[in-house]
Coordinates of C-alpha atoms in Angstrom, one line a residue:
M194 CA 43.4 -7.5 147.5
C195 CA 40.6 -6.3 149.6
S196 CA 42.0 -3.6 151.8
A197 CA 39.7 -4.5 154.7
T198 CA 40.1 -8.1 155.2
R199 CA 43.7 -8.3 153.1
Y200 CA 41.9 -11.0 151.0
P201 CA 44.1 -11.6 147.7
E202 CA 43.6 -13.0 144.3
A203 CA 46.2 -13.6 141.7
I204 CA 45.0 -14.7 138.2
P205 CA 47.6 -15.6 135.7
L206 CA 47.3 -13.9 132.5
R207 CA 49.0 -14.2 129.1
T208 CA 48.7 -10.6 128.3
I209 CA 47.6 -7.6 130.6
T210 CA 45.3 -5.7 128.2
A211 CA 42.3 -3.7 129.3
K212 CA 40.2 -6.3 127.8
T213 CA 41.8 -9.3 129.5
V214 CA 42.0 -7.6 132.8
V215 CA 38.2 -6.8 132.5
K216 CA 37.2 -10.3 131.8
A217 CA 39.4 -11.5 134.9
L218 CA 37.7 -8.8 137.3
V219 CA 34.2 -9.7 136.2
K220 CA 34.9 -13.4 137.0
F221 CA 36.0 -12.4 140.3
F222 CA 33.0 -10.2 140.9
S223 CA 30.6 -12.8 139.9
T224 CA 32.1 -15.2 142.9
F225 CA 32.5 -12.2 145.7
G226 CA 30.1 -9.3 144.6
L227 CA 30.7 -6.0 143.3
P228 CA 32.7 -3.5 145.0
K229 CA 32.2 0.1 145.5
V230 CA 35.5 1.3 145.1
I231 CA 38.8 -0.2 143.0
Q232 CA 42.0 1.2 143.5
T233 CA 44.7 1.0 140.6
D234 CA 48.0 2.5 139.6
Q235 CA 48.0 4.7 136.6
G236 CA 48.9 1.9 133.9
S237 CA 47.3 2.2 130.4
N238 CA 45.4 -0.8 130.8
F239 CA 43.5 0.6 134.1
M240 CA 43.4 4.2 132.5
S241 CA 41.7 3.1 129.3
K242 CA 38.0 4.0 128.1
L243 CA 37.1 0.6 128.2
F244 CA 38.3 -0.4 131.5
S245 CA 36.3 3.1 132.8
S246 CA 33.2 2.5 130.9
V247 CA 32.9 -1.0 132.3
L248 CA 33.6 0.4 135.9
K249 CA 30.7 3.1 135.4
T250 CA 28.2 0.3 134.0
L251 CA 28.8 -1.6 137.2
C252 CA 28.6 1.7 139.4
I253 CA 32.2 1.2 140.6
S254 CA 34.1 4.0 141.6
H255 CA 37.6 4.0 140.3
Q256 CA 40.7 5.7 142.3
V257 CA 44.0 5.9 140.9
S258 CA 47.4 6.3 143.2
S259 CA 49.7 8.8 142.9
P260 CA 52.4 8.1 140.0
Y261 CA 55.8 7.0 141.1
H262 CA 54.4 6.6 144.8
P263 CA 54.1 2.9 145.6
E264 CA 53.0 3.7 149.2
S265 CA 49.8 4.6 148.4
Q266 CA 49.2 0.8 147.7
G267 CA 51.7 -0.5 150.3
A268 CA 49.9 -3.5 151.6
L269 CA 49.5 -4.6 147.9
E270 CA 53.2 -3.9 146.9
R271 CA 54.5 -5.8 149.9
W272 CA 52.3 -8.6 149.1
H273 CA 53.6 -8.6 145.7
Q274 CA 57.0 -9.4 147.1
T275 CA 55.7 -12.1 149.2
L276 CA 53.8 -14.0 146.4
K277 CA 56.9 -13.8 144.1
A278 CA 59.2 -15.1 146.9
M279 CA 56.8 -17.9 147.8
L280 CA 56.4 -18.8 143.8
R281 CA 60.1 -18.7 143.3
K282 CA 60.8 -21.2 146.2
Y283 CA 57.7 -23.3 144.9
C284 CA 59.5 -23.7 141.3
M285 CA 62.8 -24.3 142.9
D286 CA 61.3 -27.0 144.9
T287 CA 58.9 -28.6 142.2
S288 CA 60.6 -27.7 138.8
T289 CA 57.2 -26.8 137.5
D290 CA 55.7 -23.5 136.1
W291 CA 54.9 -20.7 138.3
D292 CA 51.5 -20.5 137.3
E293 CA 50.6 -24.1 138.6
G294 CA 51.7 -23.0 141.9
V295 CA 49.5 -19.8 142.2
P296 CA 46.4 -21.9 143.5
F297 CA 48.4 -23.5 146.3
V298 CA 50.5 -20.3 147.2
L299 CA 47.0 -18.5 147.6
F300 CA 45.7 -21.3 149.5
A301 CA 48.3 -21.0 152.0
I302 CA 48.3 -17.2 152.1
R303 CA 44.8 -16.9 152.8
E304 CA 44.5 -19.3 155.8
T305 CA 47.6 -17.4 157.5
I306 CA 46.9 -14.9 160.3
Q307 CA 48.0 -11.5 159.2
E308 CA 50.0 -9.5 162.0
S309 CA 47.8 -6.2 161.3
L310 CA 44.4 -7.9 161.5
G311 CA 45.0 -10.7 164.0
F312 CA 42.8 -13.0 161.9
S313 CA 43.3 -15.0 158.6
P314 CA 41.6 -13.4 155.3
A315 CA 39.6 -16.3 154.8
D316 CA 38.2 -16.2 158.6
L317 CA 37.0 -12.7 157.8
V318 CA 35.6 -13.3 154.3
F319 CA 33.9 -16.7 154.8
G320 CA 33.6 -16.8 158.8
H321 CA 36.1 -19.8 159.2
T322 CA 39.6 -21.1 157.8
P323 CA 38.9 -23.4 154.7
R324 CA 40.7 -26.6 155.1
G325 CA 44.0 -25.9 153.3
P326 CA 47.4 -27.2 153.2
L327 CA 48.3 -25.8 156.6
K328 CA 45.2 -27.2 158.1
V329 CA 45.7 -30.5 156.6
L330 CA 49.3 -30.6 158.3
K331 CA 47.8 -29.6 161.5
E332 CA 45.3 -32.7 161.5
H333 CA 48.0 -35.0 160.4
I334 CA 50.1 -33.7 163.4
L335 CA 47.5 -33.5 166.2
S336 CA 45.4 -36.7 164.4
P337 CA 42.1 -35.4 165.8
T338 CA 39.2 -37.6 166.4
P339 CA 36.1 -36.5 164.1
S340 CA 33.1 -35.5 165.9
S341 CA 30.0 -37.4 164.8
A342 CA 27.3 -35.6 166.6
P343 CA 24.9 -33.9 164.6
K344 CA 24.7 -30.2 164.3
N345 CA 21.7 -28.0 163.9
V346 CA 21.8 -26.0 160.7
L347 CA 20.4 -22.7 162.3
D348 CA 22.5 -22.8 165.1
Y349 CA 25.5 -23.2 162.9
V350 CA 24.5 -20.2 160.6
S351 CA 23.9 -18.0 163.9
K352 CA 27.1 -18.8 165.6
M353 CA 29.1 -18.3 161.9
R354 CA 27.6 -14.8 162.0
E355 CA 28.4 -14.2 165.4
R356 CA 31.8 -15.4 165.0
L357 CA 32.1 -13.1 161.7
H358 CA 30.9 -9.9 163.4
A359 CA 33.2 -10.4 166.4
A360 CA 36.0 -11.3 164.1
C361 CA 35.7 -8.3 162.0
A362 CA 35.1 -5.8 164.8
L363 CA 38.3 -7.4 166.3
A364 CA 40.0 -6.9 162.8
Q365 CA 39.2 -3.4 162.5
K366 CA 40.5 -2.6 166.0
S367 CA 44.0 -4.5 165.4
L368 CA 44.4 -3.1 162.2
S369 CA 43.5 0.6 163.3
S370 CA 46.2 -0.1 166.0
T371 CA 48.8 -1.2 163.3
Q372 CA 48.1 1.5 161.2
K373 CA 48.7 4.2 164.0
R374 CA 52.1 2.3 165.3
M375 CA 53.3 2.3 161.6
K376 CA 52.3 6.0 161.1
L377 CA 54.1 6.8 164.4
H378 CA 56.8 5.2 163.0
Y379 CA 57.2 6.9 159.8
D380 CA 56.3 10.3 161.0
K381 CA 59.6 10.1 163.2
K382 CA 61.5 11.1 159.9
A383 CA 58.6 12.9 158.0
V384 CA 59.0 16.5 157.3
G385 CA 55.8 18.3 156.4
R386 CA 55.6 20.2 153.3
S387 CA 53.2 22.5 151.4
F388 CA 52.9 24.3 148.2
A389 CA 51.0 27.0 146.7
P390 CA 50.2 27.7 143.1
G391 CA 52.9 29.4 141.4
D392 CA 55.9 28.1 143.6
Q393 CA 58.9 26.5 142.0
V394 CA 59.7 23.3 143.0
L395 CA 62.1 20.2 141.7
V396 CA 60.2 17.2 140.5
L397 CA 61.5 13.4 140.9
L398 CA 61.2 12.2 137.2
P399 CA 62.3 9.3 135.3
I400 CA 65.7 10.4 133.3
P401 CA 65.0 10.3 129.6
G402 CA 66.6 7.4 127.9
S403 CA 66.6 5.3 131.5
S404 CA 63.2 4.5 132.5
L405 CA 64.5 2.8 135.8
S406 CA 66.6 5.8 137.1
A407 CA 65.4 8.9 138.3
R408 CA 66.5 12.3 139.3
F409 CA 65.2 15.9 140.5
S410 CA 64.3 18.1 137.5
G411 CA 63.3 21.3 137.2
P412 CA 62.5 24.1 138.3
Y413 CA 58.6 23.6 137.5
L414 CA 55.7 25.6 138.6
V415 CA 52.8 24.5 140.8
E416 CA 49.6 24.7 138.8
K417 CA 47.1 23.3 141.1
K418 CA 46.6 21.7 144.9
L419 CA 44.5 18.7 145.0
S420 CA 45.1 17.8 148.5
D421 CA 47.5 18.0 151.2
T422 CA 49.7 15.2 149.4
N423 CA 48.9 15.7 145.5
Y424 CA 49.7 18.7 143.1
V425 CA 49.7 19.3 139.7
I426 CA 52.8 20.2 138.2
K427 CA 53.5 22.0 134.8
T428 CA 56.4 20.2 132.9
P429 CA 56.3 21.8 129.4
D430 CA 59.9 20.3 128.5
R431 CA 58.4 16.8 129.1
R432 CA 55.9 14.7 127.0
R433 CA 53.1 15.6 129.4
S434 CA 52.6 19.5 129.8
S435 CA 51.3 18.9 133.1
R436 CA 51.3 15.9 135.6
M437 CA 49.8 15.0 139.2
C438 CA 52.6 14.5 141.6
H439 CA 53.0 13.3 145.1
V440 CA 54.2 15.6 147.6
N441 CA 57.0 13.2 148.4
M442 CA 58.3 13.7 144.9
L443 CA 58.6 17.3 145.3
K444 CA 61.2 19.8 146.8
A445 CA 61.3 23.3 147.2
Y446 CA 63.5 25.3 144.7
Y447 CA 65.6 28.2 145.9
M448 CA 67.5 30.8 143.4
R449 CA 71.3 31.3 144.1
D450 CA 71.7 34.5 146.1
S451 CA 73.6 37.3 144.2
P452 CA 77.4 38.6 145.2
N453 CA 76.1 41.2 147.2
S454 CA 73.6 39.6 149.4
S455 CA 74.6 39.2 153.0
S456 CA 72.6 35.8 153.7
R457 CA 72.2 32.9 151.6
K458 CA 69.4 30.5 151.5
P459 CA 70.1 26.7 151.7
V460 CA 70.8 25.1 148.2
Q461 CA 68.8 22.3 147.5
P462 CA 70.2 19.3 145.3
A463 CA 70.1 20.8 142.2
V464 CA 69.7 19.2 138.8
S465 CA 71.5 19.3 135.6
S466 CA 69.1 21.5 133.9
V467 CA 69.2 24.5 136.3
A468 CA 72.3 24.2 138.4
A469 CA 74.2 27.0 136.5
V470 CA 77.6 27.4 138.1
V471 CA 79.3 31.1 137.6
L472 CA 82.8 32.0 138.8
K473 CA 82.8 35.3 140.1
P474 CA 85.8 36.7 142.1
G475 CA 85.2 37.8 145.7
W476 CA 82.7 35.3 146.8
Y477 CA 81.9 31.6 147.5
L478 CA 79.4 29.5 145.9
E479 CA 77.6 27.0 147.7
E480 CA 78.2 23.3 147.0
D481 CA 76.6 21.5 144.0
K482 CA 75.3 18.7 145.8
E483 CA 74.2 17.0 142.8
D484 CA 77.6 15.1 142.4
G485 CA 80.0 16.7 144.6
L486 CA 81.4 19.2 142.6
E487 CA 82.4 22.1 144.5
L488 CA 83.3 25.3 143.2
R489 CA 85.4 27.8 145.4
H490 CA 87.0 31.4 145.5
T491 CA 88.5 31.9 141.9
L492 CA 92.1 32.2 143.8
Q493 CA 91.5 28.7 145.0
Q494 CA 89.7 27.5 141.9
C495 CA 92.7 27.6 139.7
E496 CA 94.5 24.9 138.3
R497 CA 98.1 24.1 139.6
L498 CA 100.9 25.7 137.5
C499 CA 102.5 23.3 135.0
N500 CA 105.7 21.8 135.1
S501 CA 107.5 24.2 132.9
E502 CA 106.0 27.1 135.0
M503 CA 107.1 25.4 138.4
L504 CA 110.7 24.9 136.9
K505 CA 111.3 28.7 137.1
K506 CA 110.0 29.2 140.4
L507 CA 112.3 26.3 142.1
P508 CA 114.3 28.4 144.6
S509 CA 111.1 29.6 146.1
Q510 CA 109.8 25.9 146.6
M511 CA 113.1 25.2 148.4
E512 CA 113.5 28.1 151.0
H513 CA 113.5 25.4 153.9
L514 CA 116.7 24.1 152.9
D515 CA 120.4 25.4 152.7
K516 CA 122.0 27.0 149.9
D517 CA 124.0 24.1 149.2
Q518 CA 121.3 21.6 149.3
T519 CA 118.9 23.9 147.2
K520 CA 121.9 24.0 144.6
D521 CA 122.2 20.1 144.4
L522 CA 118.3 19.5 144.2
I523 CA 118.0 22.3 141.3
L524 CA 121.0 20.6 139.2
L525 CA 119.4 17.2 139.9
I526 CA 115.7 18.3 138.5
N527 CA 117.4 20.2 135.7
S528 CA 119.1 17.1 134.8
F529 CA 116.0 15.0 134.6
L530 CA 113.8 17.4 132.6
T531 CA 112.1 14.5 130.9
V532 CA 110.4 13.6 134.2
F533 CA 108.9 17.1 134.3
Q534 CA 107.1 17.2 131.2
D535 CA 104.0 19.3 131.0
V536 CA 102.2 16.6 129.3
P537 CA 102.0 12.8 130.7
S538 CA 104.0 10.6 129.0
R539 CA 103.4 6.9 128.3
T540 CA 105.1 4.0 130.2
S541 CA 107.0 1.3 128.6
I542 CA 106.9 -1.4 131.5
L543 CA 103.3 -2.6 131.0
E544 CA 99.9 -2.3 129.5
H545 CA 96.6 -2.4 131.1
D546 CA 94.1 -5.1 129.8
V547 CA 90.4 -5.6 130.7
D548 CA 89.0 -9.4 130.4
V549 CA 85.3 -9.8 130.3
G550 CA 85.1 -12.9 129.0
D551 CA 82.0 -13.7 127.1
A552 CA 79.9 -10.7 128.4
V553 CA 77.8 -9.0 125.6
P554 CA 78.9 -5.3 125.4
I555 CA 77.2 -2.7 127.4
S556 CA 76.2 0.4 126.0
Q557 CA 75.0 3.4 127.8
H558 CA 73.5 7.1 127.4
P559 CA 75.5 10.1 128.8
Y560 CA 74.5 11.8 131.8
R561 CA 72.8 15.2 131.8
V562 CA 74.8 17.9 133.1
N563 CA 74.2 21.6 133.4
A564 CA 76.0 24.2 130.9
K565 CA 79.0 24.9 132.8
K566 CA 80.0 21.3 133.7
R567 CA 79.3 20.6 129.8
E568 CA 81.9 22.8 129.0
V569 CA 84.5 21.5 131.4
M570 CA 83.6 17.7 129.9
K571 CA 84.4 19.2 126.6
S572 CA 87.6 20.8 127.2
E573 CA 88.8 17.6 129.5
V574 CA 88.0 15.5 126.2
A575 CA 89.6 17.9 123.9
Y576 CA 92.7 17.7 126.3
L577 CA 92.8 13.9 125.8
L578 CA 92.1 13.9 121.8
Q579 CA 95.1 16.9 121.8
N580 CA 97.4 14.6 123.6
D581 CA 96.6 11.1 122.1
M582 CA 95.1 9.7 125.1
A583 CA 91.8 9.2 123.6
K584 CA 90.7 8.9 119.9
P585 CA 87.1 9.0 118.4
S586 CA 85.4 5.5 118.8
N587 CA 83.2 3.2 116.9
S588 CA 82.9 0.6 119.8
S589 CA 79.9 -1.2 120.8
W590 CA 80.9 -0.3 124.2
S591 CA 79.7 2.9 125.9
S592 CA 79.9 4.3 129.5
P593 CA 78.6 7.7 131.1
C594 CA 80.9 10.2 132.4
I595 CA 81.0 12.5 135.7
L596 CA 83.1 15.3 137.1
V597 CA 84.8 14.5 140.3
P598 CA 86.4 17.3 142.5
K599 CA 89.8 17.5 143.4
P600 CA 91.5 19.0 146.5
D601 CA 93.0 21.9 144.6
G602 CA 89.3 22.9 143.3
T603 CA 89.9 21.5 139.8
S604 CA 87.8 18.5 138.7
R605 CA 88.6 15.3 137.4
L606 CA 86.9 13.6 134.4
C607 CA 85.9 10.1 135.8
T608 CA 84.3 7.7 133.7
D609 CA 81.2 5.5 135.4
Y610 CA 82.1 2.0 134.8
R611 CA 80.1 0.0 137.3
R612 CA 78.2 -1.9 134.6
V613 CA 81.7 -2.7 133.0
N614 CA 83.3 -3.6 136.1
A615 CA 80.5 -5.9 137.0
V616 CA 81.6 -8.2 134.3
T617 CA 85.4 -7.7 134.5
K618 CA 87.4 -10.4 136.0
S619 CA 89.3 -9.1 139.0
D620 CA 92.9 -8.7 139.3
S621 CA 93.8 -9.7 142.8
F622 CA 97.3 -7.9 143.1
P623 CA 97.5 -6.5 146.5
L624 CA 97.9 -2.8 147.7
P625 CA 100.0 -2.0 150.5
R626 CA 98.5 -1.4 153.9
L627 CA 98.4 2.6 154.8
D628 CA 99.7 1.9 158.0
D629 CA 102.6 0.2 157.0
C630 CA 103.3 2.9 154.5
I631 CA 103.3 5.6 157.1
D632 CA 105.3 3.6 159.9
R633 CA 108.4 3.0 157.1
I634 CA 108.9 6.7 157.4
G635 CA 109.9 6.3 161.1
S636 CA 112.2 8.9 162.4
A637 CA 113.6 10.2 158.9
A638 CA 115.1 13.7 159.1
Y639 CA 114.5 14.3 155.4
V640 CA 111.2 13.5 153.6
S641 CA 110.4 14.0 150.0
K642 CA 107.0 13.5 148.6
L643 CA 106.5 12.9 144.7
D644 CA 103.2 13.0 142.8
L645 CA 102.7 11.5 139.3
L646 CA 101.2 13.7 136.6
K647 CA 97.7 12.1 136.1
G648 CA 99.2 8.8 137.0
Y649 CA 96.8 6.4 135.4
W650 CA 96.9 8.1 132.2
Q651 CA 100.6 7.1 132.2
V652 CA 99.7 3.5 131.6
P653 CA 98.7 2.5 127.7
L654 CA 95.8 0.1 127.2
T655 CA 95.7 -2.7 125.4
S656 CA 93.5 -2.9 122.0
R657 CA 91.0 -4.9 123.6
A658 CA 90.6 -2.7 126.7
S659 CA 90.7 0.5 124.6
D660 CA 87.3 -0.8 122.8
I661 CA 85.9 -1.3 126.5
S662 CA 87.0 1.7 127.5
A663 CA 84.9 3.9 125.4
F664 CA 83.0 6.4 126.9
V665 CA 80.1 9.2 125.9
T666 CA 79.5 12.7 126.8
P667 CA 76.8 15.1 125.8
D668 CA 79.0 15.9 122.9
N669 CA 81.6 13.2 122.3
F670 CA 82.0 9.4 121.9
V671 CA 85.6 8.4 122.4
Q672 CA 87.6 5.6 123.5
Y673 CA 90.7 5.8 126.0
S674 CA 94.1 4.7 124.8
V675 CA 95.5 5.1 128.3
M676 CA 94.4 3.6 131.5
P677 CA 91.1 5.8 132.8
F678 CA 90.0 6.3 136.1
G679 CA 87.1 4.1 137.2
M680 CA 88.0 0.8 136.1
C681 CA 88.1 -1.9 139.0
N682 CA 91.4 -3.3 138.1
A683 CA 93.2 0.2 137.6
P684 CA 94.7 0.3 141.1
A685 CA 96.2 -3.1 141.1
T686 CA 97.7 -2.4 137.6
F687 CA 99.3 1.0 138.9
Q688 CA 100.4 -0.6 141.9
R689 CA 102.1 -3.4 140.1
L690 CA 104.0 -0.4 137.9
V691 CA 105.3 1.3 141.0
N692 CA 106.2 -1.9 142.6
I693 CA 108.3 -2.8 139.3
V694 CA 109.7 0.8 138.8
F695 CA 110.8 1.2 142.7
A696 CA 111.8 -2.5 143.2
D697 CA 114.7 -2.5 145.8
V698 CA 115.1 1.1 145.9
P699 CA 116.3 1.7 149.9
N700 CA 114.0 4.1 151.8
C701 CA 111.4 4.6 149.1
T702 CA 107.5 3.8 149.8
A703 CA 105.1 4.0 147.2
Y704 CA 101.2 4.0 147.4
L705 CA 99.7 4.1 143.9
D706 CA 100.8 7.6 142.7
D707 CA 102.2 8.8 146.1
V708 CA 105.7 8.3 146.3
V709 CA 107.6 8.9 149.4
I710 CA 111.5 9.1 150.1
H711 CA 112.6 9.3 153.5
S712 CA 116.2 9.4 154.9
S713 CA 118.3 10.4 157.9
T714 CA 121.1 12.3 156.1
W715 CA 121.1 14.5 153.3
S716 CA 123.7 12.5 151.3
D717 CA 121.5 9.2 151.6
H718 CA 118.4 11.4 150.6
F719 CA 120.0 12.9 147.6
A720 CA 121.4 9.7 146.3
T721 CA 118.0 8.0 146.6
L722 CA 116.1 10.9 144.8
K723 CA 118.8 10.6 141.9
S724 CA 118.1 7.0 141.8
V725 CA 114.2 7.1 141.7
F726 CA 114.6 10.1 139.0
Q727 CA 116.6 7.7 136.9
R728 CA 114.1 5.0 137.3
L729 CA 111.2 7.3 136.6
A730 CA 113.0 8.4 133.3
N731 CA 113.7 4.9 132.3
A732 CA 110.3 3.9 132.9
S733 CA 109.0 6.9 130.8
L734 CA 106.9 8.4 133.7
T735 CA 106.2 12.0 134.6
L736 CA 106.1 13.7 138.0
N737 CA 103.9 16.7 138.9
L738 CA 106.2 19.2 140.5
A739 CA 103.5 21.5 141.7
K740 CA 102.4 18.7 144.1
C741 CA 106.2 17.5 144.7
E742 CA 107.9 18.3 148.2
F743 CA 111.6 17.8 148.7
G744 CA 113.8 17.6 151.5
K745 CA 111.0 18.6 154.4
A746 CA 110.9 17.5 157.7
T747 CA 107.3 16.7 157.8
V748 CA 104.9 16.2 155.0
T749 CA 101.2 15.1 154.8
Y750 CA 101.0 11.8 153.4
L751 CA 97.9 9.6 152.9
G752 CA 95.8 11.9 155.1
K753 CA 98.5 12.2 157.9
Q754 CA 101.3 14.5 159.1
V755 CA 104.4 12.3 159.2
G756 CA 108.2 12.9 159.7
R757 CA 110.7 13.0 162.6
G758 CA 109.6 9.9 163.8
Q759 CA 106.0 11.2 164.7
V760 CA 102.7 10.8 163.1
R761 CA 100.2 13.4 163.4
P762 CA 96.3 14.1 162.2
V763 CA 96.0 16.8 159.7
T764 CA 94.8 20.0 161.5
G765 CA 92.5 20.9 158.5
K766 CA 90.8 17.4 159.0
V767 CA 90.7 17.7 162.8
E768 CA 88.9 21.2 162.9
A769 CA 86.4 19.6 160.5
I770 CA 85.6 16.9 162.9
V771 CA 85.6 19.6 165.5
A772 CA 83.1 21.6 163.8
F773 CA 80.8 19.0 162.5
P774 CA 77.5 19.8 163.7
A775 CA 75.6 17.5 166.1
P776 CA 74.3 14.8 164.1
T777 CA 70.5 14.7 163.9
T778 CA 69.7 11.5 162.0
R779 CA 71.1 8.0 161.8
R780 CA 72.6 8.9 158.3
Q781 CA 74.4 11.9 159.5
L782 CA 75.8 9.7 162.7
R783 CA 77.1 7.2 160.4
R784 CA 78.9 10.0 158.5
F785 CA 80.5 11.5 161.5
L786 CA 81.7 8.1 162.7
G787 CA 83.3 7.5 159.3
M788 CA 85.1 10.8 159.7
V789 CA 86.5 10.1 163.2
G790 CA 86.9 6.6 162.4
Y791 CA 89.9 7.4 160.1
Y792 CA 91.8 8.7 163.2
R793 CA 90.9 6.1 165.3
T794 CA 94.7 5.2 166.1
F795 CA 95.0 8.6 168.0
C796 CA 92.3 7.8 170.2
K797 CA 92.7 5.2 173.0
N798 CA 90.0 2.5 173.3
F799 CA 88.3 4.1 170.3
S800 CA 85.7 1.4 170.2
T801 CA 84.7 1.6 173.7
V802 CA 84.7 5.6 173.6
V803 CA 82.3 5.7 170.5
A804 CA 80.1 2.7 171.6
P805 CA 77.1 4.9 172.9
L806 CA 76.9 6.5 169.2
S807 CA 77.5 3.3 167.6
S808 CA 74.6 1.5 169.3
L809 CA 72.5 4.7 168.3
L810 CA 72.8 2.9 164.7
S811 CA 70.6 0.2 165.2
P812 CA 67.1 0.7 164.4
K813 CA 66.1 -0.8 167.4
V814 CA 67.7 1.6 169.6
P815 CA 65.5 5.0 169.7
F816 CA 67.5 7.6 168.2

């Protein structure tokens, strides 16, 4: 494509080797002349010695764009998208091969007026618009009468030159105006960055083994500054020891502060190879924004006590009850010790199956993680293997794993089943509405909240689902024997399970693994608790005693404070909303509206109140 006139050319080729490309370009040059400059990407065919020698022989300067920065050839990349869309439409309408439609599509594109130029590419190259498909259609509609008056050749050439000069001048003016307008629009969110040789930076590079994915890696050293936008970066751990990178691919790298430091620098999104996580008492670590894993003070970052330890401390957990109620509750819990084991049991009610039809097995590589997270993953996998929740796998399926933070500061091992979910037939079993679950509690005087111990892991898998559930970490390749987190139909299966277990139990509401028992009197409440424990024991299900609350007036359930006929927002969440900084970008505003939207039921005419903020989400409204 000509950068001045936007005149495009597309040549169907069987191969794109350097020799083939050179032949096509020479043929193009024989029609339009030799250019002074050619700009290409850094493809191997364009960087070959043959291509370089041909351009040198023809006295053509060769410029290459920055790697992984298509914006340097934005007009060409956008035209590629338009060309593909037009060819797709042509092939669907005519049922012919795409290469047959290239000349017709080019004809239409060249005689179309460009918004940035104000003229068609053909006007600027030939001085007039050739008689193409659009012009034929226009003639057919308007049915003009051809002029038979003879024209002087010199007059025609003279007027054509005048039109061409005038058109080029207007096109340059229009293009300049459009580029300034686009630059002004882009610079609204652009952040100026500059690095000096020796600075440490994070570089956006492809993930090894997954060339279509990229993440920030490093830290690497800046070796040389070529211009305000291009830098040479040392990458000793990569195949190329140094590479040129655009500034948009770079981020400044900041070291974590020492524990005695009084001030902390902001930590950029770290990468797996450098994000060291160290637990030290007496200070807080910044959030690891790579995958949301937050490490807190060691007093908070400890796992909850196991059930056997909690059973020894039951009286201290029931100080809000009188002596008789405490005694009754402790006797009840001790009579159902099978419900309070330290290891999740396996239910006999149902199994989880995964139906992928005739889909081809999907195999993926593990994600890279830093040393600390790798140790966490190894311990989680060892726990699964030790308790027969997983087994070594020879499956043809494999999915990568990630660590997801839990409210108690520990982390949950989750498998990235997105590609598996895409080919899985969905289960349409409905989940209850959150508002309905909260409204059922009503004006209960006693509310108990039960939480299942690693609830999903208490549901066994079928043999077929076990093979599909295979996951890979940097150190292990195993497959689940219980239902893992991350499968698209897991919530439906678990809700079906709790609905079966607690069917017809009065004053009992279950949303996945959160079970609430609510009663007006202690005798009714105790009877319901006993019935629930009995059903849990019959179904071979286990509770997490550390997260259970018994006989309280109010409890936190599904993100709201409920009990005594009232529903209140959680104080901690309200404080987080109040302390949220004023949004400076649309993304931050969207996040803020999502936070306050969860409590929209507590704000009268919520949509009207937030309408001024919601309107700012539109790109047509200045932020």
